[in-house]
Coordinates of C-alpha atoms in Angstrom, one line a residue:
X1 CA 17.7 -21.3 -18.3
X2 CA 14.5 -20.0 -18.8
X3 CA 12.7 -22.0 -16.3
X4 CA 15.8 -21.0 -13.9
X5 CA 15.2 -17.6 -14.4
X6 CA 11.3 -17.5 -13.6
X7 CA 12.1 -19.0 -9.6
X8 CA 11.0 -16.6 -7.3
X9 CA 13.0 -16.9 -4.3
X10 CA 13.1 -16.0 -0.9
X11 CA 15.5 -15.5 2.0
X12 CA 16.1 -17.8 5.1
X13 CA 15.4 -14.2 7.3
X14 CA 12.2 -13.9 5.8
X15 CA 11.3 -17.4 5.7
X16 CA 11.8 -16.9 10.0
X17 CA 9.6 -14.2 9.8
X18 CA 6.1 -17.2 9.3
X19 CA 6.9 -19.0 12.1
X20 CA 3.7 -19.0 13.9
X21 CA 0.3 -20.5 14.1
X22 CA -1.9 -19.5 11.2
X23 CA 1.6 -18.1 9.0
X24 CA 3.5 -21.7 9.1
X25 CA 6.2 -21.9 6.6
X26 CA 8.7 -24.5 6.3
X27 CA 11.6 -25.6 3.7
X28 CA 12.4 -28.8 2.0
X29 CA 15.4 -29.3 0.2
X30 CA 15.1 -25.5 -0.9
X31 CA 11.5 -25.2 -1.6
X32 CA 9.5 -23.0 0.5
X33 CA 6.2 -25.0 1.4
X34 CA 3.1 -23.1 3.5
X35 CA 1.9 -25.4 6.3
X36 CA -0.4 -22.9 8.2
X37 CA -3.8 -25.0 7.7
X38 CA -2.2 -28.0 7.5
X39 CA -1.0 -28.6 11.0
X40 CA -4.6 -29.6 12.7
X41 CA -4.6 -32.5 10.6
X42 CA -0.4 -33.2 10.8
X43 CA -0.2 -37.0 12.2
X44 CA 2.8 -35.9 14.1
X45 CA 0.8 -32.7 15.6
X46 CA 0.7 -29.0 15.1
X47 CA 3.4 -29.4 18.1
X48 CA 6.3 -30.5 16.1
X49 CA 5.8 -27.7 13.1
X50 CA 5.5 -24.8 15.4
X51 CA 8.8 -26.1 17.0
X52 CA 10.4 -26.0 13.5
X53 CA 8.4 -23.5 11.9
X54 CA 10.2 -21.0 9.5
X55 CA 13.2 -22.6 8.6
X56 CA 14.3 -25.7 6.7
X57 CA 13.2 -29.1 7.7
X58 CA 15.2 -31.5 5.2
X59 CA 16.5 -33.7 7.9
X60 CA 13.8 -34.0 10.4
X61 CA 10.8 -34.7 7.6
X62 CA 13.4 -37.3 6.2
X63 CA 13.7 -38.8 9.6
X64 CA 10.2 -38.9 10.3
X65 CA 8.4 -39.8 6.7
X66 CA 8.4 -42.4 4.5
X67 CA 9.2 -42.1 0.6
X68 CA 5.7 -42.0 -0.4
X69 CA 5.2 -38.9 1.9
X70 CA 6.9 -36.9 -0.9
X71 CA 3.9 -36.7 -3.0
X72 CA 1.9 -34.6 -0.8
X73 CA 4.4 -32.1 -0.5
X74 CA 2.9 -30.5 -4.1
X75 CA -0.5 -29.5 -2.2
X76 CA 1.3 -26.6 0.1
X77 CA 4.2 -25.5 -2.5
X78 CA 4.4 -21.6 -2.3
X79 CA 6.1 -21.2 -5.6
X80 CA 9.2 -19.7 -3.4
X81 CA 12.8 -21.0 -3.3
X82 CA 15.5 -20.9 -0.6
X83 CA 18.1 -18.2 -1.9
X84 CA 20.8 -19.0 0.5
X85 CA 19.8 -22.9 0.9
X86 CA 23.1 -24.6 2.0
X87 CA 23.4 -28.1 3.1
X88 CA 26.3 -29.1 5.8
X89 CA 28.4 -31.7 5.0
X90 CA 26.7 -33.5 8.5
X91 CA 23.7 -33.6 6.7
X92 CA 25.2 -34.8 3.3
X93 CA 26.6 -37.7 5.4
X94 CA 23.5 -38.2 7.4
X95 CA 21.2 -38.1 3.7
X96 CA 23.3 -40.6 2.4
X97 CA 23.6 -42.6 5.6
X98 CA 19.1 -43.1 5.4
X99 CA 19.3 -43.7 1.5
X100 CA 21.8 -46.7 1.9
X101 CA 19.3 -48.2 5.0
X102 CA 16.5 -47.9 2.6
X103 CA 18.5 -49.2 0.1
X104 CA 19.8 -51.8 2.4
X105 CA 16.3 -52.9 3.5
X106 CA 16.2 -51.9 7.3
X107 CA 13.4 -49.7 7.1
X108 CA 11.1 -52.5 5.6
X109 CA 8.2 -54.0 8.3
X110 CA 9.4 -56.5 10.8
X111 CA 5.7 -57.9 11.9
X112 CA 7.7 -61.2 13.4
X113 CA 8.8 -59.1 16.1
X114 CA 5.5 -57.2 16.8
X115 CA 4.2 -60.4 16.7
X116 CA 6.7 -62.2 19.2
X117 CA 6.6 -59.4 21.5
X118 CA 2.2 -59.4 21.2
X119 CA 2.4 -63.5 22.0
X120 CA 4.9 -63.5 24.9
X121 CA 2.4 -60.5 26.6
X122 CA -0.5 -62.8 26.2
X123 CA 1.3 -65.4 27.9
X124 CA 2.6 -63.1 30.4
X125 CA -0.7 -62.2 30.9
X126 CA -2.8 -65.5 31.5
X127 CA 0.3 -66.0 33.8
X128 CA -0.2 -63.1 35.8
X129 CA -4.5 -63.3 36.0
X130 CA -3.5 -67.2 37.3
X131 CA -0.9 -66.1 39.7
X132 CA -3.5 -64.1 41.4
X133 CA -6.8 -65.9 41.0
X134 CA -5.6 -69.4 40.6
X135 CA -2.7 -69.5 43.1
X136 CA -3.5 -68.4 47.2
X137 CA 0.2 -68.3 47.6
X138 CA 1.9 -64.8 49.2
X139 CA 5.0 -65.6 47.0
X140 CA 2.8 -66.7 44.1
X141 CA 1.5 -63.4 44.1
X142 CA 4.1 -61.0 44.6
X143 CA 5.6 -63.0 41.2
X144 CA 2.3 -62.0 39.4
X145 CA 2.4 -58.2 40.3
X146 CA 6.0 -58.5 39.4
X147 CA 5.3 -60.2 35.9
X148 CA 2.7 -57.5 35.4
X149 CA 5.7 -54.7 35.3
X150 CA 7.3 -56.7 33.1
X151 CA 4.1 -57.2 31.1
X152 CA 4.2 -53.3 31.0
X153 CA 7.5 -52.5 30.0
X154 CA 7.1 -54.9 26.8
X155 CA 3.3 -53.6 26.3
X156 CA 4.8 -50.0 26.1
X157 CA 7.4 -51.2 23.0
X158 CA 4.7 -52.4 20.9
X159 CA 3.0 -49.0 21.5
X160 CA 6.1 -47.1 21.4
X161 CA 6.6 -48.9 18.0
X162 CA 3.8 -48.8 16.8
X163 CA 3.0 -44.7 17.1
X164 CA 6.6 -43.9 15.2
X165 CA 5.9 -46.3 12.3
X166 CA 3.3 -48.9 11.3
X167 CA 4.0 -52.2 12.9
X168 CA 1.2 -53.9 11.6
X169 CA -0.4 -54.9 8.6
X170 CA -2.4 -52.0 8.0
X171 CA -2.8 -48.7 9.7
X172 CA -6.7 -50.1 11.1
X173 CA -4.4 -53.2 12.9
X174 CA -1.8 -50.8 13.6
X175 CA -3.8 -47.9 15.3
X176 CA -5.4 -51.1 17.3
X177 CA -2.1 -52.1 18.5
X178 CA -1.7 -49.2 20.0
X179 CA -4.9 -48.7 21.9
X180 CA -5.0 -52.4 22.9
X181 CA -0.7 -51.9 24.3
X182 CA -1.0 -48.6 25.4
X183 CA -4.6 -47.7 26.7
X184 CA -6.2 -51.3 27.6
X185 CA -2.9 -53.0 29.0
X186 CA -0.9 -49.7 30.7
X187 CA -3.7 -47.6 31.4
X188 CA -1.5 -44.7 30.0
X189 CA -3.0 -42.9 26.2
X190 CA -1.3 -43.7 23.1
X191 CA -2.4 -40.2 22.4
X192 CA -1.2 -38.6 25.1
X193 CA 2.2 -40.4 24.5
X194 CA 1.9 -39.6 20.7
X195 CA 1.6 -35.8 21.9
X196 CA 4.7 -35.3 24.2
X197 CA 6.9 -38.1 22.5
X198 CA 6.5 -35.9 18.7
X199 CA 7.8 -32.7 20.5
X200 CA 10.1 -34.9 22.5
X201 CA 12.0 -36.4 19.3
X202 CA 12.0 -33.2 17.9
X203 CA 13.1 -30.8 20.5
X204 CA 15.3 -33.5 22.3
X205 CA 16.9 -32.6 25.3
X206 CA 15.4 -28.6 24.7
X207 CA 15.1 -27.4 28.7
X208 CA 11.9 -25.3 26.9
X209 CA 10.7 -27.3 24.3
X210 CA 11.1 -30.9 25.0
X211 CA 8.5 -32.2 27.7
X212 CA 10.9 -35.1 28.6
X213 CA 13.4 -32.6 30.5
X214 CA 10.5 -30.8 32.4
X215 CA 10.4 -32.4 36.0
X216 CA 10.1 -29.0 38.0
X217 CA 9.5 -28.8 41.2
X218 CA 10.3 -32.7 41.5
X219 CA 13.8 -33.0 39.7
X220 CA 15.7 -30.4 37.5
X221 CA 18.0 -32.1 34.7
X222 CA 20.5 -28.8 34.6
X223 CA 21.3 -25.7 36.8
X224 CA 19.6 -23.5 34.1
X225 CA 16.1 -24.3 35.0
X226 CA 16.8 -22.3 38.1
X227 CA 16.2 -19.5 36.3
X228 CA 12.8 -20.0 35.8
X229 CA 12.7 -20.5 32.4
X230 CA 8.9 -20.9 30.2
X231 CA 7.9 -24.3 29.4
X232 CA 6.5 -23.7 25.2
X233 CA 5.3 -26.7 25.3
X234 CA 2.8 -26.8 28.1
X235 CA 3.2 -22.7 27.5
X236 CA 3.6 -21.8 31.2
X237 CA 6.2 -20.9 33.5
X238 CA 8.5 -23.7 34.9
X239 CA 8.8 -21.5 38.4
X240 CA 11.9 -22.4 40.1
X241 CA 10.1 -21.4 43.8
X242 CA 10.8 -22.3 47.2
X243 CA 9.0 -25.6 47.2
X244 CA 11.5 -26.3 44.1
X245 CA 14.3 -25.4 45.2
X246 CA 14.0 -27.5 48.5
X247 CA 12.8 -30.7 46.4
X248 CA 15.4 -30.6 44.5
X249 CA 17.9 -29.9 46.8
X250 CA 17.3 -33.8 47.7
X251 CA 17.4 -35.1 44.1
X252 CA 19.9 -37.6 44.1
X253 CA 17.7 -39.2 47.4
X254 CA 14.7 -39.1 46.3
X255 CA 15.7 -40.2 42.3
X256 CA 14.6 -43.4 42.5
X257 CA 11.8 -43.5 45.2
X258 CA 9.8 -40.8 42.9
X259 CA 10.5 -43.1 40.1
X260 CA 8.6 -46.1 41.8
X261 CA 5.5 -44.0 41.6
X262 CA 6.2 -42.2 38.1
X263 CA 3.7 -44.6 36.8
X264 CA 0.7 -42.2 38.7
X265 CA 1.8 -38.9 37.3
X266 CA 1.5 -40.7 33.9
X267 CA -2.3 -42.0 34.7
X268 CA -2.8 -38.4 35.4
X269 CA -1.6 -36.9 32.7
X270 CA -3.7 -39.4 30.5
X271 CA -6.7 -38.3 32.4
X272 CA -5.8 -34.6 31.8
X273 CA -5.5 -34.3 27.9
X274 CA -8.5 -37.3 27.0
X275 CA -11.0 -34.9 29.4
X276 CA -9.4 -31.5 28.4
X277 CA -12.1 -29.5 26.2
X278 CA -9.0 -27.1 24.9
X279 CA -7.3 -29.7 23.0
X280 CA -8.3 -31.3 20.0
X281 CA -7.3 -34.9 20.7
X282 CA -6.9 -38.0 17.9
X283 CA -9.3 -41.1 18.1
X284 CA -10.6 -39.4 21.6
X285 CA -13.4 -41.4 21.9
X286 CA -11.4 -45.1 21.5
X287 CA -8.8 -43.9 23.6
X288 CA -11.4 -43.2 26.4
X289 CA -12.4 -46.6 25.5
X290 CA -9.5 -48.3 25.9
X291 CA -8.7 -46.5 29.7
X292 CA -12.2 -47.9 30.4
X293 CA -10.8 -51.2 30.0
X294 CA -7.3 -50.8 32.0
X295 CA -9.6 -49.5 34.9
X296 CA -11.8 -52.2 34.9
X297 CA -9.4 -55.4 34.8
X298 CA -6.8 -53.5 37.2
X299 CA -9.0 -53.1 40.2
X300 CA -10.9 -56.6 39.4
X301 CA -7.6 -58.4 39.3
X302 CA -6.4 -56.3 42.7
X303 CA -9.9 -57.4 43.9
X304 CA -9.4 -61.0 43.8
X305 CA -6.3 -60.9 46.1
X306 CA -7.4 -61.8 49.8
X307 CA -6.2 -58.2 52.1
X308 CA -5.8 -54.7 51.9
X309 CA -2.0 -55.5 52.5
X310 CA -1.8 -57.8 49.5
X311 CA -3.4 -55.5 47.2
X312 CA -0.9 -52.6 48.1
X313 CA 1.9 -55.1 47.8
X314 CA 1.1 -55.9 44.5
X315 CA 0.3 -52.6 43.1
X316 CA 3.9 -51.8 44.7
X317 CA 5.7 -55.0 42.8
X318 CA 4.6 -54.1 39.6
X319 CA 5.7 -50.4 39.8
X320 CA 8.7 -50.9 41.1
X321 CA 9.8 -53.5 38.5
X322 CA 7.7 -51.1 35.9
X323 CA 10.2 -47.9 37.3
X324 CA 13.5 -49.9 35.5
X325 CA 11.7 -49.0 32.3
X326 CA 11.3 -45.1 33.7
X327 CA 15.0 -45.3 34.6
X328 CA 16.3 -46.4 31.3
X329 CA 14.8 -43.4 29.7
X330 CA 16.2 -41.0 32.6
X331 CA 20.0 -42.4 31.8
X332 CA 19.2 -42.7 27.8
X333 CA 18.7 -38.3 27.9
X334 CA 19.1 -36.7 31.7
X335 CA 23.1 -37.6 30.8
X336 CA 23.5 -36.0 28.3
X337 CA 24.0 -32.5 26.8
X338 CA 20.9 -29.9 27.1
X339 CA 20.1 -26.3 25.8
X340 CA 17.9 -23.7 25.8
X341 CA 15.8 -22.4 23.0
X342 CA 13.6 -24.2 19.7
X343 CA 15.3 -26.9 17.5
X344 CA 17.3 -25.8 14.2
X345 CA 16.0 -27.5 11.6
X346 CA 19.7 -27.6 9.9
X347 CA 21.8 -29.5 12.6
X348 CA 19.4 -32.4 13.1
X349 CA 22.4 -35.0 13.1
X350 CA 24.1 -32.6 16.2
X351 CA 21.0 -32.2 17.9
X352 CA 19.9 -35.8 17.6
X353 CA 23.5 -37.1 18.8
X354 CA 23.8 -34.5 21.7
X355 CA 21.1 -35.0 23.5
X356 CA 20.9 -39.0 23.7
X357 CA 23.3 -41.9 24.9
X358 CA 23.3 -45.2 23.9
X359 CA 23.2 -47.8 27.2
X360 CA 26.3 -50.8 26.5
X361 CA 24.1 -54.1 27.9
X362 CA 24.7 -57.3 26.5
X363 CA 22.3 -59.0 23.7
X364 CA 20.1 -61.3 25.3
X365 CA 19.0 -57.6 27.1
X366 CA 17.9 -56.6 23.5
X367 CA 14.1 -57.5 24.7
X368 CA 13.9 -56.2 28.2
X369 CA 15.0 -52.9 26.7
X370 CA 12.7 -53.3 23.2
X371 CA 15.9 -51.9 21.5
X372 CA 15.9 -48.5 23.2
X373 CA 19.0 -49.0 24.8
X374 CA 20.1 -47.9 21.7
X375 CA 18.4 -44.1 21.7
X376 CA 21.2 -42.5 19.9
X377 CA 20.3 -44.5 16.7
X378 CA 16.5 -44.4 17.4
X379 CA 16.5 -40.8 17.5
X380 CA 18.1 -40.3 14.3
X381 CA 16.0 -42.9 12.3
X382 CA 13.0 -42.9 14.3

């Protein structure tokens, strides 16, 4: 009773009140934990705490961390309890739902399938540099460049992978995987991705927090973005202005054109962040690298087909077969339920299962889709 009695606690309210950059609280399980120089150097990004900052995070760091992550918790303790720390019975259910899939194994490393995926992109790939320089065939081709959209949509899962959880056999092979899949073979930054996709899982299907939902003046995702609303992640006004409102008022035409070419919005971006001198980007310098090499074997490989009018063919068959990807994404969140306003740190199970749908495909579809048909899961044990 004695070490009971010399807790110093503090309230929820004024645990809300160090919510900001340079006063960053949080709360695990009840104890109060200040992460205000700690988010520069947060794998995930400074991104993801700010969204969360000054409340309780129980669910979301056990989504996101494994065990041995608990250790390091010590560093930042404040000395402060939650008084009025509650846990739903959601999050009970959810708790012991991640203890019996540890328990159970699931979370363990599955290199076999990083591996099968890695070997049938090399193949796809020698098929696709021989479809165009070996082959003079029209037909021959317009197979390569469609191939090489396939190549991309199972190059992307192996990055995708590989940035929520190491894939490999050790972090130096893993953070490899992920320049050679994202930045060498896509031409699109694991960094980049690493950036929006954090805030993305956390703030899923936020019309103000989560990047994923912010298509303005292209597409809008719900009626409330006509109100203008501020964008906190790229902090600046989503303006809902006459070029918006006519763009969108053809939407449901223009869907799936726009979706051919979303691949060049994503090039852009990558450009954008790896040259921007405001933010402090991870592994900048091998991620530049590795866009150096997607620039160079893309236009050499476009090079080597015999017209102008071949080329653009080519670069259209692999984005069009490329968009199906793009589309699965759009059907796994734009259906489903949206609101305005940060993440709560104590309905993560709600949150998670509101804003994601799971797409009913049959088996042999597993590896077209890299699992992510199944987003509902994903999200909840990332």
């Amino acid at each position: 009773t004695m070490e009971v009695d010399k807790k110093k606690y503090i309230t929820s309210d004024e645990l809300k009140k160090h919510d900001k950059k340079g006063d960053l609280w949080i709360s695990i399980q009840g104890k109060v934990y200040n992460v205000s120089d700690w988010g520069k150097d947060h794998p995930g990004g400074e991104v993801v705490l700010l969204n969360l900052a000054g409340q309780d995070v129980t669910d979301a760091f056990i989504a996101y961390h494994p065990g041995t992550a608990w250790k390091h918790l010590d560093q930042f303790f404040t000395g402060y309890y939650l008084e009025d720390f509650k846990v739903s019975e959601v999050s009970k259910d959810y708790r012991r739902l991640v203890s019996e899939f540890v328990k159970m194994g699931l979370f363990e490393k599955k290199e076999h399938v990083a591996l099968f995926t890695l070997t049938s992109v090399a193949i796809m790939f020698s098929l696709v540099v021989y479809g165009v320089v070996g082959c003079t065939s029209i037909w021959a081709h317009l197979a390569s460049g469609m191939l090489l959209g396939l190549l991309w949509m199972q190059s992307t899962y192996v990055g995708h992978d590989s940035g929520h959880y190491e894939v490999m056999s050790s972090p130096g092979y893993n953070k490899l995987a992920q320049i050679i899949c994202g930045n060498c073979l896509t031409g699109i930054s694991i960094a980049w991705w690493k950036w929006t996709h954090n805030a993305h899982h956390i703030a899923c299907n936020s019309l103000d927090y989560d990047p994923d939902l912010q298509h303005i003046p292209v597409f809008a995702v719900s009626s409330r973005l006509f109100g203008s609303i501020k964008s906190y992640f790229y902090d600046r006004q989503l303006k809902f202005d006459a070029l918006s409102r006519f763009l969108i008022s053809y939407q449901h035409i223009t869907f799936y054109p726009v979706l051919c070419f979303a691949r060049l919005n994503l090039y852009l971006q990558t450009f954008l962040l790896l040259f921007s001198t405001r933010r402090n980007v991870p592994d900048r310098l091998y991620n530049i690298m590795g866009i150096l090499v997607f620039w160079t074997w893309f236009p050499l490989l476009l090079s080597c087909l015999p017209s102008w009018s071949e080329r653009l063919m080519y670069v259209l068959a692999c984005f069009v077969v490329c968009s199906i990807q793009h589309l699965q994404f759009c059907l796994n969140h734009f259906a489903a339920n949206v609101y305005v306003g940060p993440p709560s740190g104590n309905d993560w199970f709600e949150k998670q299962t509101a804003g994601t749908l799971d797409i009913s495909c049959s088996k042999w579809m597993d590896w077209f889709f890299g699992g992510l048909q199944f987003q509902l899961e994903h999200h909840l044990f990332p």
